[in-house]
Every structure is written in C-alpha cells, then in structure tokens.
Amino acid sequence: MARVDVRRVLVTIAAPALALVLALAIASLALRASGHSPVDTARAMVTYARRGSTQVLILNTATYYYLAAVAVAIGFRMNLFNIGVDGQYRLAALLSAAVGGAVHLPRPLHLLLIVVVAVTVGGMWAAIAGLLKAYRGVSEVISTIMLNAISTAVIAYLLTPGRLAVSTQGSNNIGTRLIPVSGQVPGLDLIPGANRQVFGFIIVSALVGIGYAVLLNRTRFGFDLRATGRSQSAAVASGVNVKRMVVISMALSGACAGLVGLPQLLGASYSYALDFPTGIGFTGIAIALLGRNHPVGIALGALLWSFLDQSSQILDLEGVPKEIVTIMQGSTVLSVVVAYELVRRYSQVLEQKRVGLALGQTTGVTA
Amino acid sequence: MSTEVAPTAAPAGPRPRVRATPARTAIAALALVVLLSLVRAISGADDLTSGGAISAALLLAVPIAMAGLGGLWSERAGVANIGLEGMMILGTWGAGWAGYQWGPWAGIVAAVVFGAVGGLLHAIATVVFNVDHIVSGVAINILALGATQFLSNAYFAGRDGGSTKQSPTVDPLGTVSVPFVGDPLASLEAHHWLLVSDVAGILRGLLTNLSWITVLAVLLFPLTFFVLWRTPFGLRLRACGESPTAAESLGVNVYRMKMIAVVASGAFAGLGGASLALAASSFYQEGQTGGRGYIGLAAMIFGNWRPGGLAGGAALFGFADALQLRGGAAIHALLLLVAVLVVLVGAWQLRRRRVVQGGVALACGVAVLVIYLVTTTVPSQLTGSVPYVTTLLVLALASQRLRMPATDGMPYRRGEGG
C-alpha cells in the first residue's frame, strides 16, 4: 500500500506544479513575442522581491487580498457567487471612515466601533442580495452586479463636500475627515531592515482565516453550509433551512468583505478619499479560485498575486511592459484549473486501473 | 454556479399562464407609449420621448443587447459565460486596430474575429478541459484586459492620435435613415401634442440616423430567434443546454454544438465592442466597455433567456443610460414613470390575491412617488444608478417565472451521463 500513498502525494503535488509550468510557459511566450528575455525578466522580479521594503509591500497588499478572497470563498462553498464584494467593501470603508473620523474614543473602543460599522455595512449590503435570492428567487450574480453599480453611485453622492467629505488642502482630492490616532492601527516591524512597516491589520487577516477554517470544518453551521453547497436536496432532506442559509452566508460573506478596506484605511490612508483602491473584490474572486477556497491555499494565492502586482513596478523600470503581469495573473488562474482537471482525469484512470487489478486478483482472473 | 431557491409565495392552485403572443406584446408596447406620453406631459420633461433621446437610447442599447445575445447563445447551449466583458474588450480593441488602418468595416470584421477568439478560449477551457465556467470567464476578463493593454503599448503608442490607452481615430461608419420621414416627424414632434408628438419623437429616434451596426444588431435578433427556435440545428443546440445526455443519446455531437455556441457568443460580444468603438465613438479606448458585458448578462436573465425579453431589457438599460447622459430633468421624470409602473405591478399582484408582494410593491411605488413630489432634481451622482435600481425592483417584484436552461453552467463529459 505504501506505493499507492507515494503516488497520491505525487498526484497532489503534480497539479500545482503543472499549473506553474503552464503559467510560466504562457508568460515566457508573451515576453518572447514582445522581444524580451524571460530569464532576465524573472531574475529582475526575484531580485526586486528579495528587498525588505518590497516584501513589506507584498505582505500589505496580500493582507486585503486575503480578506477579499475569503469573503468570496464563503459564498463559493455555499454555491453562491458574490461578485458584490467590490461594492460591499467600498461602501463599508467609506461609512466606517466617516464614523471613525467623527469621534474621539479610547483606542480599543474606537477600533472596535470602526470594525463593527464596517462589518455591519458590508453584511447588510450583501444581505440585500441574500434576501432577494431567498425570498424572490433573484440570481445573486445579477443582484450583486447591480448592487456594485448602485454602491458606486451612492459613494459618489456621499463623498462630496457638505456630506461626508472635506476637501484636502493643496490638492483637488477630497476625502472623509482624518481618523484620529486613537483609531489608527500601528504598523509592525516584521521584516528587519525594511524602511516600511507591515499593516497591523495582518493579524486580523490571519484571525479571519483561522475563523473561516474553524467555522467551516468544526461547527454545525459550517457543515450545513458545505452540505448545501454540495447537494441542496440532500441538505433539505436532513433538515437544513436553505433560505435561512442563503441569507446568513451572504451576510457573512459581506461582513468579511466589509473588512477588506480597513487595512488600507486604518494602516495607511486614515481617510476614504477619491483615490481609495478599487477593484479588490474582483481580484478576490480570482484568488479564491486560485486557492481553491482553502484557507491556506487562499493565503498562498494572495501572496503570489501581490508579488506579481508589486513586481510590475520593477518591470516598468526594466523596460518590460508591466501589462505582462496582468497576462500572467489571468493565465495563472486558467492554468491552475486546467492542471487540476488534467490531474483529476489522470488519477481517475489510475484508480480505475488499480481497482481493475485488485478485482482481477480476488476473482482469480489474471489482469 | 448558483443555488436555486423557489420563491416563497407558492401560487394557490393552478392559474392560467399569460403567454406573450404578438398581439399582447403590441398592446403592452402601446400601453407603455401612452404611459410615457402621460408622464412626459405631466412632468414637462420633453426629453423623455424626444427623437434625440430615443436615438441615443438605441445607440447605447446595442452593445448591451449584443453582449446579451452572446450570453443567450452560450447559455442556451449550457455554458455560463461571464467572460462576455473580456470578449467585448477584445472586440473594442480589434475594431480600433483594424479600423484605423483599413476602415470601419474592417474594424467590424476584426472585432467579430477578436471576440470569437475570446469565445474559442472559453470554449476550449470549459468544453475540452471542463474548467468551471465562472472560473474560465473570470480568467478571460483578466486576460483580455491585460492583452489589450499590452497590445495597445505595441501598436497604438506613438501612432498619430494614438496612445497606450487609445487607438488612432477611425473613419466614421456612416448612418442610414428611412427616407422621407425625418422632417415631417420632426415638425410633428415640435408641437408637443399629447401622444402624437411622443409617437413622432419615438419613431424619429428609431428610423433616422441609424448606424449600420445598429441595423445589423437589430437584424440579428430575428435571426437568432429563427436559428435557435425554428431549425434542427437550434433544437440540438438548446438540447445541449437542457439535457446534454439526452442529446448525446440521440446522436448529437454535444462538444461540437457547445463549441459553436460559445465561439458565436464571443463573436456577438465582439460586435458589441465594435458598436462601442465605431458607432458610439470613433476609436478604441481603454475601459470603453465599462462593465457592459455584465449588464448584457443581466439583460439576458431579465429577459428569461429569450431574444424578445433580452431586447426589452437592453432597451431599458439603454434608455436609462441615454436619459442620464442628457441631464437631470428627464431622469427626475423617470422617477414618476417608475412609481406608476411599480404601483401598477402592485395592483396587479393584489388582484391576484398576493397580498404581501402587492403590498410591498404598492409601498415602494408610493415611496418613489413621494420622492418625486418632494424633490425637484435627482442628485447628479445618483442618476447613474437608476437603471440598476429599476432592474432590481423589476426582478424582485415581477412574478418569478424566470427559468434558465436546465444544465446551464454545469460540466459535461461524454459518456459520463447517468
């Protein structure tokens, strides 16, 4: 039996390895086509990533990518596709920034207030889609796309002087009132020798990841959620209230999405302004797919994605068009799923062969 | 990729289904025109039915309609296609690239081909490699964005009038009008008579100064209906979306049908991209699609995976888009229209003894009416959200009769059917 186990390990490693090879091959082709050396480009990217300050940047972007991907993954495990993470986190960040900038409280209370506001706003915005799905049968794909567009409009409306925004002196950027020091999360000196600090919120990200794993694998709710995702009819037969599950898991996904804007808000910008990062929700979808909804897989995916993002900075200096990074990211997503499918098919064939062989031996027929 | 939940209020006993016959559709359209006309007269927002607004609405509806038609082909064959946005991006780039070198018609061809290449990629991933349809679509959206940015750097930067984000200008495609109707309709419209001027305005918008792409797009609707619902090929294609194993057992080559459908889907989306680059403007620009691929998908679901319903959904989005571009007064009048429509839906629900839905609808309608009465303008930042709010309201309030193809978005492998 030991031989079979070795095989299983090989098969498990084979998929990501194959994906890596495929993605690298596509990226090399694109680089060759534009007349650049893939080897030199890769060397430049790796050298850049070995600098301490780059590593801090990679960890910082990965912090919010991770939260966004977990938010998407909660929906995915339930067969719900929350495209609305983007709108949810932007609305949550705006409102929590406005609340955080308006009050002065002791630090723990202040931070708690901001987080509660963000989580509530994100959760409630997503719950609209959940309610529409459960009680009116509206596809969550459509409703969250609509809610994204609506939240863009609402943010544009609220983020004007006289409502939630104040104009910044010396620039035409406008944003919410600055959050006072008591509401800011101090950075951490995780990387020695770097001139930047890692977002303190990375701890919250890690906690959310642990919470996600525990919730899914160690609670009744998680069991119901996975069961509903796998087979709705089986879940209904075992007494799961699917409508309630739809609303709760959508709200949960949105609550997690509400946290996405906070690392940037409480660790760097301290105000929601016109230039607040957008589109993280869509990146979250890709990373959740890359990490196959697994808490550790998502973490690896988030790190890989933000490494590619950051390395585009150095590519520009090297004269390589930085759009190559977007091509790499897209082809990575595709290669990962193609590789898993190929390996699954191959291991299925192996399994069938093994079963055939075993059956042949027990019945005395030589295979 | 979605959990299906049946709506709560199960109808009490069987009730007759209202089928959309041509006569009923005509009556509904007529009623809508009368309603528009009344709202126009009450609110005084003449732009609501002006030829200019209708013409702009048509122009803006075309890209959405083409993306939706792409979605229709693909999903009828059982392949969910969220990559329409990416295929559309490829289309806009192809239109700009071929258009500025060899003229707008070459631009259209290139857009269709580029879109079809995106479709082919999606087809290979989903049909051959059985990749999750949503995953593949998301990847294609990312890839298309990256590829077009990359190609713009290589082909547009440094050209006369081009940059890393924009193609050089393409010659105009030219427009076409139904002869002899433009001037009389315009003079009728100028009188602002109830109903008469409104009909004249709408006709003028629909019959004059049409881009050739618009004409082509409108023709593709009856063509799609004919091919998918009146030919053996269409029957087989739809069978692949409803029950691929049954189709397989009858000797249909399911893989081939799905491949054809998805490649066609990309071609449609590419044509939608061409209409943005060549009719709505005269160059490719980064971000030109602005999420219209997703909106097209929404319009298709809104239209219950049928060409007629899809056209209605696309028209709704196009109309609201056009009014928003033309300023606040008409959007404010649109609130009145939405209020009246929602109240009507509520009354209809109440008549069918569905008290909860009817009550909610009436309350929503009255709320919108109050907002209309106490405000004089809609804040400019919020006008853009009107089509999206309308869609949500319509989907939430209209009785839930939407039914997607039975195996839409599910993986299929030959010989593995149960």
Short mmCIF file of N, CA and C in Angstrom, two decimals, chain A residues 185-278:
data_model
loop_
_atom_site.label_atom_id
_atom_site.label_comp_id
_atom_site.label_asym_id
_atom_site.label_seq_id
_atom_site.Cartn_x
_atom_site.Cartn_y
_atom_site.Cartn_z
N VAL A 185 -4.38 51.84 13.30
CA VAL A 185 -3.72 50.60 13.70
C VAL A 185 -2.23 50.75 13.43
N PRO A 186 -1.40 50.68 14.48
CA PRO A 186 0.05 50.86 14.25
C PRO A 186 0.63 49.74 13.40
N GLY A 187 1.68 50.03 12.67
CA GLY A 187 2.32 49.03 11.83
C GLY A 187 3.23 48.13 12.65
N LEU A 188 3.66 47.04 12.04
CA LEU A 188 4.54 46.09 12.72
C LEU A 188 5.88 46.03 11.99
N ASP A 189 6.98 45.89 12.77
CA ASP A 189 8.30 45.74 12.16
C ASP A 189 8.58 44.27 11.93
N LEU A 190 7.87 43.65 10.99
CA LEU A 190 8.03 42.21 10.78
C LEU A 190 9.28 41.89 10.00
N ILE A 191 9.58 42.74 9.01
CA ILE A 191 10.73 42.49 8.14
C ILE A 191 11.88 43.36 8.63
N PRO A 192 12.95 42.75 9.16
CA PRO A 192 14.08 43.56 9.64
C PRO A 192 14.76 44.28 8.49
N GLY A 193 15.14 45.52 8.74
CA GLY A 193 15.91 46.26 7.75
C GLY A 193 15.07 46.95 6.69
N ALA A 194 13.73 46.78 6.75
CA ALA A 194 12.90 47.46 5.76
C ALA A 194 12.56 48.85 6.26
N ASN A 195 12.39 49.77 5.32
CA ASN A 195 12.07 51.14 5.74
C ASN A 195 10.56 51.36 5.86
N ARG A 196 9.79 50.28 5.72
CA ARG A 196 8.34 50.41 5.86
C ARG A 196 7.87 49.44 6.92
N GLN A 197 6.61 49.62 7.35
CA GLN A 197 6.05 48.71 8.34
C GLN A 197 4.90 47.91 7.74
N VAL A 198 4.76 46.69 8.24
CA VAL A 198 3.66 45.84 7.78
C VAL A 198 2.38 46.29 8.48
N PHE A 199 1.26 46.28 7.74
CA PHE A 199 -0.03 46.64 8.33
C PHE A 199 -0.29 45.81 9.58
N GLY A 200 -0.66 46.48 10.70
CA GLY A 200 -1.02 45.73 11.90
C GLY A 200 -2.24 44.86 11.67
N PHE A 201 -3.02 45.23 10.67
CA PHE A 201 -4.26 44.50 10.39
C PHE A 201 -4.00 43.10 9.87
N ILE A 202 -2.72 42.80 9.55
CA ILE A 202 -2.40 41.46 9.04
C ILE A 202 -2.79 40.40 10.07
N ILE A 203 -2.75 40.80 11.37
CA ILE A 203 -3.15 39.86 12.43
C ILE A 203 -4.64 39.53 12.29
N VAL A 204 -5.44 40.57 12.02
CA VAL A 204 -6.88 40.35 11.85
C VAL A 204 -7.12 39.44 10.66
N SER A 205 -6.36 39.67 9.58
CA SER A 205 -6.48 38.81 8.39
C SER A 205 -6.25 37.36 8.75
N ALA A 206 -5.16 37.13 9.51
CA ALA A 206 -4.84 35.75 9.89
C ALA A 206 -5.95 35.16 10.75
N LEU A 207 -6.49 35.99 11.68
CA LEU A 207 -7.57 35.51 12.54
C LEU A 207 -8.80 35.16 11.72
N VAL A 208 -9.09 35.99 10.71
CA VAL A 208 -10.25 35.71 9.86
C VAL A 208 -10.05 34.38 9.15
N GLY A 209 -8.81 34.13 8.69
CA GLY A 209 -8.52 32.86 8.03
C GLY A 209 -8.76 31.68 8.97
N ILE A 210 -8.27 31.82 10.23
CA ILE A 210 -8.48 30.73 11.20
C ILE A 210 -9.97 30.57 11.47
N GLY A 211 -10.65 31.71 11.63
CA GLY A 211 -12.09 31.67 11.89
C GLY A 211 -12.83 30.98 10.77
N TYR A 212 -12.42 31.27 9.53
CA TYR A 212 -13.05 30.65 8.36
C TYR A 212 -12.87 29.13 8.40
N ALA A 213 -11.64 28.70 8.72
CA ALA A 213 -11.37 27.25 8.77
C ALA A 213 -12.18 26.59 9.87
N VAL A 214 -12.22 27.22 11.05
CA VAL A 214 -12.95 26.62 12.17
C VAL A 214 -14.44 26.58 11.86
N LEU A 215 -14.94 27.71 11.36
CA LEU A 215 -16.38 27.79 11.07
C LEU A 215 -16.81 26.70 10.09
N LEU A 216 -16.01 26.51 9.04
CA LEU A 216 -16.40 25.55 8.01
C LEU A 216 -16.27 24.11 8.49
N ASN A 217 -15.19 23.83 9.21
CA ASN A 217 -14.87 22.43 9.47
C ASN A 217 -15.23 21.95 10.87
N ARG A 218 -15.50 22.88 11.80
CA ARG A 218 -15.70 22.46 13.18
C ARG A 218 -17.04 22.90 13.75
N THR A 219 -17.92 23.47 12.95
CA THR A 219 -19.21 23.90 13.50
C THR A 219 -20.34 23.27 12.70
N ARG A 220 -21.51 23.24 13.33
CA ARG A 220 -22.68 22.71 12.65
C ARG A 220 -23.04 23.60 11.46
N PHE A 221 -22.92 24.93 11.69
CA PHE A 221 -23.24 25.86 10.60
C PHE A 221 -22.38 25.58 9.38
N GLY A 222 -21.07 25.37 9.63
CA GLY A 222 -20.17 25.09 8.51
C GLY A 222 -20.54 23.81 7.80
N PHE A 223 -20.94 22.82 8.58
CA PHE A 223 -21.35 21.55 7.97
C PHE A 223 -22.57 21.75 7.08
N ASP A 224 -23.57 22.48 7.63
CA ASP A 224 -24.78 22.77 6.85
C ASP A 224 -24.42 23.52 5.58
N LEU A 225 -23.50 24.48 5.72
CA LEU A 225 -23.12 25.30 4.57
C LEU A 225 -22.49 24.46 3.48
N ARG A 226 -21.55 23.59 3.89
CA ARG A 226 -20.90 22.76 2.88
C ARG A 226 -21.88 21.76 2.28
N ALA A 227 -22.77 21.25 3.14
CA ALA A 227 -23.75 20.29 2.64
C ALA A 227 -24.66 20.94 1.60
N THR A 228 -25.12 22.15 1.91
CA THR A 228 -25.99 22.84 0.96
C THR A 228 -25.26 23.10 -0.34
N GLY A 229 -23.98 23.44 -0.23
CA GLY A 229 -23.21 23.70 -1.43
C GLY A 229 -23.04 22.46 -2.29
N ARG A 230 -22.84 21.31 -1.62
CA ARG A 230 -22.62 20.06 -2.36
C ARG A 230 -23.91 19.56 -2.99
N SER A 231 -24.95 19.44 -2.18
CA SER A 231 -26.21 18.93 -2.70
C SER A 231 -27.36 19.53 -1.92
N GLN A 232 -28.06 20.40 -2.60
CA GLN A 232 -29.12 21.13 -1.90
C GLN A 232 -30.23 20.19 -1.45
N SER A 233 -30.57 19.23 -2.33
CA SER A 233 -31.69 18.36 -1.97
C SER A 233 -31.33 17.51 -0.75
N ALA A 234 -30.07 17.04 -0.69
CA ALA A 234 -29.65 16.25 0.47
C ALA A 234 -29.71 17.11 1.73
N ALA A 235 -29.30 18.39 1.61
CA ALA A 235 -29.31 19.28 2.76
C ALA A 235 -30.74 19.49 3.26
N VAL A 236 -31.66 19.71 2.31
CA VAL A 236 -33.06 19.92 2.68
C VAL A 236 -33.58 18.68 3.39
N ALA A 237 -33.23 17.50 2.86
CA ALA A 237 -33.71 16.26 3.45
C ALA A 237 -33.21 16.10 4.88
N SER A 238 -32.02 16.63 5.18
CA SER A 238 -31.51 16.48 6.54
C SER A 238 -31.88 17.67 7.41
N GLY A 239 -32.84 18.46 6.96
CA GLY A 239 -33.40 19.48 7.83
C GLY A 239 -32.74 20.84 7.78
N VAL A 240 -31.98 21.13 6.73
CA VAL A 240 -31.37 22.45 6.63
C VAL A 240 -32.38 23.43 6.03
N ASN A 241 -32.50 24.59 6.67
CA ASN A 241 -33.36 25.63 6.12
C ASN A 241 -32.56 26.42 5.09
N VAL A 242 -32.74 26.07 3.81
CA VAL A 242 -31.86 26.63 2.77
C VAL A 242 -32.00 28.14 2.65
N LYS A 243 -33.22 28.64 2.75
CA LYS A 243 -33.41 30.09 2.62
C LYS A 243 -32.64 30.84 3.67
N ARG A 244 -32.75 30.33 4.93
CA ARG A 244 -32.05 30.99 6.01
C ARG A 244 -30.53 30.93 5.76
N MET A 245 -30.07 29.77 5.27
CA MET A 245 -28.64 29.61 4.99
C MET A 245 -28.18 30.60 3.93
N VAL A 246 -29.01 30.79 2.90
CA VAL A 246 -28.63 31.72 1.83
C VAL A 246 -28.43 33.11 2.39
N VAL A 247 -29.41 33.57 3.20
CA VAL A 247 -29.32 34.93 3.74
C VAL A 247 -28.12 35.04 4.67
N ILE A 248 -27.96 34.06 5.58
CA ILE A 248 -26.87 34.16 6.56
C ILE A 248 -25.51 34.10 5.88
N SER A 249 -25.34 33.17 4.93
CA SER A 249 -23.99 33.06 4.36
C SER A 249 -23.68 34.25 3.46
N MET A 250 -24.69 34.81 2.83
CA MET A 250 -24.45 36.03 2.04
C MET A 250 -24.04 37.17 2.97
N ALA A 251 -24.77 37.31 4.10
CA ALA A 251 -24.44 38.37 5.05
C ALA A 251 -23.04 38.17 5.63
N LEU A 252 -22.70 36.91 5.88
CA LEU A 252 -21.38 36.60 6.43
C LEU A 252 -20.29 36.97 5.43
N SER A 253 -20.53 36.60 4.17
CA SER A 253 -19.58 36.94 3.12
C SER A 253 -19.42 38.46 3.04
N GLY A 254 -20.54 39.17 3.13
CA GLY A 254 -20.48 40.63 3.08
C GLY A 254 -19.78 41.22 4.29
N ALA A 255 -20.01 40.61 5.46
CA ALA A 255 -19.36 41.10 6.67
C ALA A 255 -17.85 40.99 6.53
N CYS A 256 -17.40 39.86 5.98
CA CYS A 256 -15.97 39.68 5.76
C CYS A 256 -15.48 40.69 4.72
N ALA A 257 -16.31 40.92 3.69
CA ALA A 257 -15.94 41.90 2.67
C ALA A 257 -15.82 43.29 3.29
N GLY A 258 -16.64 43.56 4.32
CA GLY A 258 -16.58 44.87 4.97
C GLY A 258 -15.20 45.16 5.55
N LEU A 259 -14.46 44.10 5.91
CA LEU A 259 -13.13 44.29 6.49
C LEU A 259 -12.07 44.65 5.45
N VAL A 260 -12.36 44.38 4.17
CA VAL A 260 -11.33 44.46 3.13
C VAL A 260 -10.67 45.84 3.06
N GLY A 261 -11.47 46.90 3.24
CA GLY A 261 -10.91 48.24 3.10
C GLY A 261 -10.11 48.70 4.30
N LEU A 262 -10.28 47.99 5.45
CA LEU A 262 -9.73 48.51 6.70
C LEU A 262 -8.19 48.50 6.79
N PRO A 263 -7.48 47.46 6.29
CA PRO A 263 -6.01 47.53 6.40
C PRO A 263 -5.46 48.82 5.81
N GLN A 264 -5.95 49.18 4.64
CA GLN A 264 -5.50 50.40 3.97
C GLN A 264 -5.98 51.63 4.75
N LEU A 265 -7.25 51.60 5.19
CA LEU A 265 -7.86 52.76 5.84
C LEU A 265 -7.18 53.04 7.18
N LEU A 266 -7.00 52.00 8.01
CA LEU A 266 -6.50 52.21 9.36
C LEU A 266 -4.98 52.12 9.44
N GLY A 267 -4.34 51.65 8.36
CA GLY A 267 -2.89 51.48 8.41
C GLY A 267 -2.14 52.43 7.52
N ALA A 268 -2.80 53.11 6.58
CA ALA A 268 -2.05 53.97 5.66
C ALA A 268 -2.75 55.27 5.34
N SER A 269 -4.00 55.21 4.87
CA SER A 269 -4.58 56.46 4.36
C SER A 269 -5.38 57.21 5.41
N TYR A 270 -5.94 56.54 6.41
CA TYR A 270 -6.69 57.15 7.51
C TYR A 270 -7.89 57.97 7.06
N SER A 271 -8.24 57.86 5.78
CA SER A 271 -9.38 58.63 5.27
C SER A 271 -9.82 57.95 3.98
N TYR A 272 -11.14 57.95 3.73
CA TYR A 272 -11.61 57.41 2.46
C TYR A 272 -11.67 58.56 1.48
N ALA A 273 -10.78 58.53 0.49
CA ALA A 273 -10.72 59.63 -0.47
C ALA A 273 -11.02 59.09 -1.86
N LEU A 274 -11.03 59.98 -2.84
CA LEU A 274 -11.34 59.57 -4.21
C LEU A 274 -10.38 58.52 -4.73
N ASP A 275 -9.13 58.53 -4.18
CA ASP A 275 -8.13 57.61 -4.72
C ASP A 275 -8.05 56.32 -3.92
N PHE A 276 -9.08 56.01 -3.12
CA PHE A 276 -9.06 54.75 -2.36
C PHE A 276 -9.05 53.59 -3.35
N PRO A 277 -8.23 52.55 -3.05
CA PRO A 277 -8.12 51.45 -4.03
C PRO A 277 -9.47 50.80 -4.36
N THR A 278 -9.72 50.54 -5.63
CA THR A 278 -10.96 49.89 -6.06
C THR A 278 -10.61 48.58 -6.76
#
